[in-house]
Amino acid sequence: MRIAYLECFSGISGDMFLGALVDAGVSAALLEKTVAALNVGARLEISKVLRNGISATKVDVWISDREKDRPRDGESTFHEEAHAHEHSHAHEHQHDGSSHHHEHGHEHPVEESDRYHHDEQAHGRHLSEIRQIISASAIDPRGKARALAIFQALGEAEAKIHNVPIEKIHFHEVGAVDAIVDIVCAAVASETLQIDEWICSPVNVGGGTVQCAHGRLPVPAPAVVELLKGVPVYSTGIDKELTTPTGAAIIKALVKRFGTVPSYKIQAAGYGAGTREFSGHANVLRVTVGESVETAKPATPEIISVLEANIDDLNPQVFGYVMDKLLEAGALDVFGTPVQMKKNRPGMLLTVLARTGDAHGLAKIVFAETTTLGIRMREERREVLVRRAETVQTKWGEVHMKIANLNGSVTNYAPEYEDCRRIAMERGVPLKSVMQEAIRIYLDQQNG
């Protein structure tokens, strides 16, 4: 089993999470392509910095050549991505151990130099607008689904805090371009690692107070409290907001288990830098990735929901769209089977496999997007092989291999289709050649 362990001894924010994953080996080129696919006029700057002597990766989002990452000292609204790592008057860069400091007018009357941040960055979006941006982008469906899940978690938290329907929530900082880029890139990067289980340490939330639209409140902010319900948290006495709403939402979307370091063989590690430099404290998030030492496991049983609908009057062009939309919304699998229906009409049996908690939300999509008048729903038991991922280096580029195990023995292996497809398109070589080369290299590595 492939495990990722998050160590949040200095909290977690969206950019720190992204930096840690890049530091652990996620391709920077993939993230740059993801940003371009969003088509929001942003670009990434990825650099190595030092935080209290620890080398870490810093990820900054630039929009029209204006940088985003400014540590926040206070003024914000509940909805802002406000934290000690990003967004405030002061911004400290650090390259090769040296630093320089800029002052930014972030609140109050907007100077000409800050007009872009005030008009574009500070204005917000409703959840429906954010969904549209993500859904319209040409990124991997699994990455889309994870990004939408993170925003859904944020929206549900804000809706509960303000006692309003989720669609009426107006995101401010987390609806701005830089935060959309942070979340979508984090989602795509986390999917690329093909982790079977995310585990997290107790979370350092920071301390002190923060100035919000409703007055000064203690850290952690209301959205963080709501998102981290049931999660072990603590504070080391640093009077800054260390865990942000985005960071908390990432934890909620990914992590199901909290505790100390698990039993596993570490294969990669990465450090993601926050913007601030603290005395005697490395302001970084660490992620380690490896294989569980308990590899000799049988197939894992689980209960899933199965949704079915017989459809004979839907435009075939719409059918493919519906399948993509269901996958983006978190379906485990979607497929169509030709069937002969009443009055000898040819039709399609739409089948959706889903986690039990997602079934009703996916049913709403089927009702909204197809012509069916009813959906059959049932729960079924399935067994899933233990899976892990390895990377092979072909002469055209990296390809992830998906490997399945039963009782510690490899039973199946296959190259990641999207990796092979991308290489085939970029290099102008046959897709089957890329797939065959990836398999050959994998088998050579296994045979020594």
mmCIF file of N, CA and C in Angstrom, residues 1-6 193-200 257 260-269 287-295 297 386-389:
data_model
loop_
_atom_site.group_PDB
_atom_site.id
_atom_site.type_symbol
_atom_site.label_atom_id
_atom_site.label_comp_id
_atom_site.label_asym_id
_atom_site.label_seq_id
_atom_site.Cartn_x
_atom_site.Cartn_y
_atom_site.Cartn_z
ATOM 1 N N MET A 1 0.848 -1.191 0.000
ATOM 2 C CA MET A 1 0.000 0.000 0.000
ATOM 3 C C MET A 1 0.884 1.242 0.000
ATOM 4 N N ARG A 2 0.539 2.195 -0.837
ATOM 5 C CA ARG A 2 1.304 3.438 -0.950
ATOM 6 C C ARG A 2 0.725 4.469 0.024
ATOM 7 N N ILE A 3 1.583 4.988 0.898
ATOM 8 C CA ILE A 3 1.176 5.865 1.981
ATOM 9 C C ILE A 3 1.835 7.227 1.822
ATOM 10 N N ALA A 4 1.116 8.281 2.163
ATOM 11 C CA ALA A 4 1.692 9.619 2.297
ATOM 12 C C ALA A 4 1.392 10.118 3.702
ATOM 13 N N TYR A 5 2.420 10.630 4.370
ATOM 14 C CA TYR A 5 2.269 11.110 5.742
ATOM 15 C C TYR A 5 2.558 12.604 5.793
ATOM 16 N N LEU A 6 1.570 13.386 6.231
ATOM 17 C CA LEU A 6 1.699 14.834 6.365
ATOM 18 C C LEU A 6 2.072 15.178 7.799
ATOM 19 N N LEU A 193 0.438 11.403 -7.395
ATOM 20 C CA LEU A 193 1.211 10.526 -6.518
ATOM 21 C C LEU A 193 0.573 9.155 -6.326
ATOM 22 N N GLN A 194 -0.718 9.033 -6.668
ATOM 23 C CA GLN A 194 -1.445 7.763 -6.588
ATOM 24 C C GLN A 194 -1.308 7.129 -5.193
ATOM 25 N N ILE A 195 -1.703 7.900 -4.209
ATOM 26 C CA ILE A 195 -1.618 7.459 -2.820
ATOM 27 C C ILE A 195 -2.842 6.630 -2.456
ATOM 28 N N ASP A 196 -2.616 5.514 -1.794
ATOM 29 C CA ASP A 196 -3.725 4.684 -1.321
ATOM 30 C C ASP A 196 -4.301 5.211 -0.015
ATOM 31 N N GLU A 197 -3.432 5.762 0.841
ATOM 32 C CA GLU A 197 -3.907 6.288 2.128
ATOM 33 C C GLU A 197 -3.079 7.492 2.537
ATOM 34 N N TRP A 198 -3.774 8.605 2.837
ATOM 35 C CA TRP A 198 -3.148 9.794 3.391
ATOM 36 C C TRP A 198 -3.306 9.744 4.900
ATOM 37 N N ILE A 199 -2.212 9.946 5.611
ATOM 38 C CA ILE A 199 -2.223 9.961 7.069
ATOM 39 C C ILE A 199 -1.639 11.305 7.510
ATOM 40 N N CYS A 200 -2.120 11.835 8.614
ATOM 41 C CA CYS A 200 -1.704 13.171 9.046
ATOM 42 C C CYS A 200 -1.368 13.174 10.534
ATOM 43 N N ARG A 257 -7.098 9.219 8.476
ATOM 44 C CA ARG A 257 -6.448 8.691 9.678
ATOM 45 C C ARG A 257 -5.422 9.682 10.199
ATOM 46 N N THR A 260 0.660 9.157 14.801
ATOM 47 C CA THR A 260 2.109 9.237 14.674
ATOM 48 C C THR A 260 2.560 8.595 13.368
ATOM 49 N N VAL A 261 3.870 8.619 13.150
ATOM 50 C CA VAL A 261 4.437 8.093 11.906
ATOM 51 C C VAL A 261 4.042 6.631 11.720
ATOM 52 N N PRO A 262 3.486 6.267 10.572
ATOM 53 C CA PRO A 262 3.077 4.876 10.339
ATOM 54 C C PRO A 262 4.285 3.983 10.052
ATOM 55 N N SER A 263 4.033 2.694 10.009
ATOM 56 C CA SER A 263 5.081 1.728 9.677
ATOM 57 C C SER A 263 5.147 1.598 8.153
ATOM 58 N N TYR A 264 6.188 2.191 7.565
ATOM 59 C CA TYR A 264 6.325 2.164 6.112
ATOM 60 C C TYR A 264 7.766 2.447 5.705
ATOM 61 N N LYS A 265 8.097 2.091 4.473
ATOM 62 C CA LYS A 265 9.428 2.341 3.922
ATOM 63 C C LYS A 265 9.382 3.639 3.123
ATOM 64 N N ILE A 266 10.120 4.652 3.592
ATOM 65 C CA ILE A 266 10.084 5.967 2.955
ATOM 66 C C ILE A 266 10.814 5.912 1.613
ATOM 67 N N GLN A 267 10.129 6.384 0.574
ATOM 68 C CA GLN A 267 10.708 6.432 -0.764
ATOM 69 C C GLN A 267 10.976 7.858 -1.239
ATOM 70 N N ALA A 268 10.233 8.808 -0.716
ATOM 71 C CA ALA A 268 10.410 10.203 -1.118
ATOM 72 C C ALA A 268 9.963 11.105 0.017
ATOM 73 N N ALA A 269 10.554 12.297 0.077
ATOM 74 C CA ALA A 269 10.170 13.272 1.100
ATOM 75 C C ALA A 269 10.226 14.661 0.490
ATOM 76 N N VAL A 287 6.036 16.234 3.800
ATOM 77 C CA VAL A 287 5.309 15.056 3.347
ATOM 78 C C VAL A 287 6.317 13.965 3.038
ATOM 79 N N THR A 288 6.047 12.768 3.510
ATOM 80 C CA THR A 288 6.869 11.609 3.165
ATOM 81 C C THR A 288 5.969 10.578 2.495
ATOM 82 N N VAL A 289 6.518 9.917 1.497
ATOM 83 C CA VAL A 289 5.765 8.954 0.692
ATOM 84 C C VAL A 289 6.509 7.626 0.697
ATOM 85 N N GLY A 290 5.785 6.537 0.879
ATOM 86 C CA GLY A 290 6.438 5.238 0.869
ATOM 87 C C GLY A 290 5.451 4.093 0.805
ATOM 88 N N GLU A 291 6.007 2.897 0.928
ATOM 89 C CA GLU A 291 5.215 1.678 0.859
ATOM 90 C C GLU A 291 5.050 1.073 2.248
ATOM 91 N N SER A 292 3.840 0.699 2.571
ATOM 92 C CA SER A 292 3.582 0.038 3.836
ATOM 93 C C SER A 292 4.396 -1.241 3.929
ATOM 94 N N VAL A 293 4.941 -1.511 5.095
ATOM 95 C CA VAL A 293 5.709 -2.749 5.273
ATOM 96 C C VAL A 293 4.785 -3.954 5.364
ATOM 97 N N GLU A 294 3.494 -3.713 5.543
ATOM 98 C CA GLU A 294 2.523 -4.800 5.618
ATOM 99 C C GLU A 294 1.951 -5.055 4.229
ATOM 100 N N THR A 295 2.823 -5.518 3.307
ATOM 101 C CA THR A 295 2.403 -5.697 1.920
ATOM 102 C C THR A 295 1.679 -7.020 1.683
ATOM 103 N N LYS A 297 -1.021 -8.666 2.072
ATOM 104 C CA LYS A 297 -2.428 -8.519 2.458
ATOM 105 C C LYS A 297 -3.330 -9.115 1.389
ATOM 106 N N VAL A 386 -4.663 -4.663 -3.224
ATOM 107 C CA VAL A 386 -3.756 -3.620 -2.749
ATOM 108 C C VAL A 386 -3.005 -3.070 -3.951
ATOM 109 N N ARG A 387 -3.009 -1.740 -4.083
ATOM 110 C CA ARG A 387 -2.386 -1.115 -5.258
ATOM 111 C C ARG A 387 -1.296 -0.138 -4.844
ATOM 112 N N ARG A 388 -0.329 0.023 -5.720
ATOM 113 C CA ARG A 388 0.721 1.007 -5.512
ATOM 114 C C ARG A 388 1.154 1.538 -6.872
ATOM 115 N N ALA A 389 1.997 2.553 -6.850
ATOM 116 C CA ALA A 389 2.476 3.160 -8.097
ATOM 117 C C ALA A 389 3.992 3.231 -8.079
#
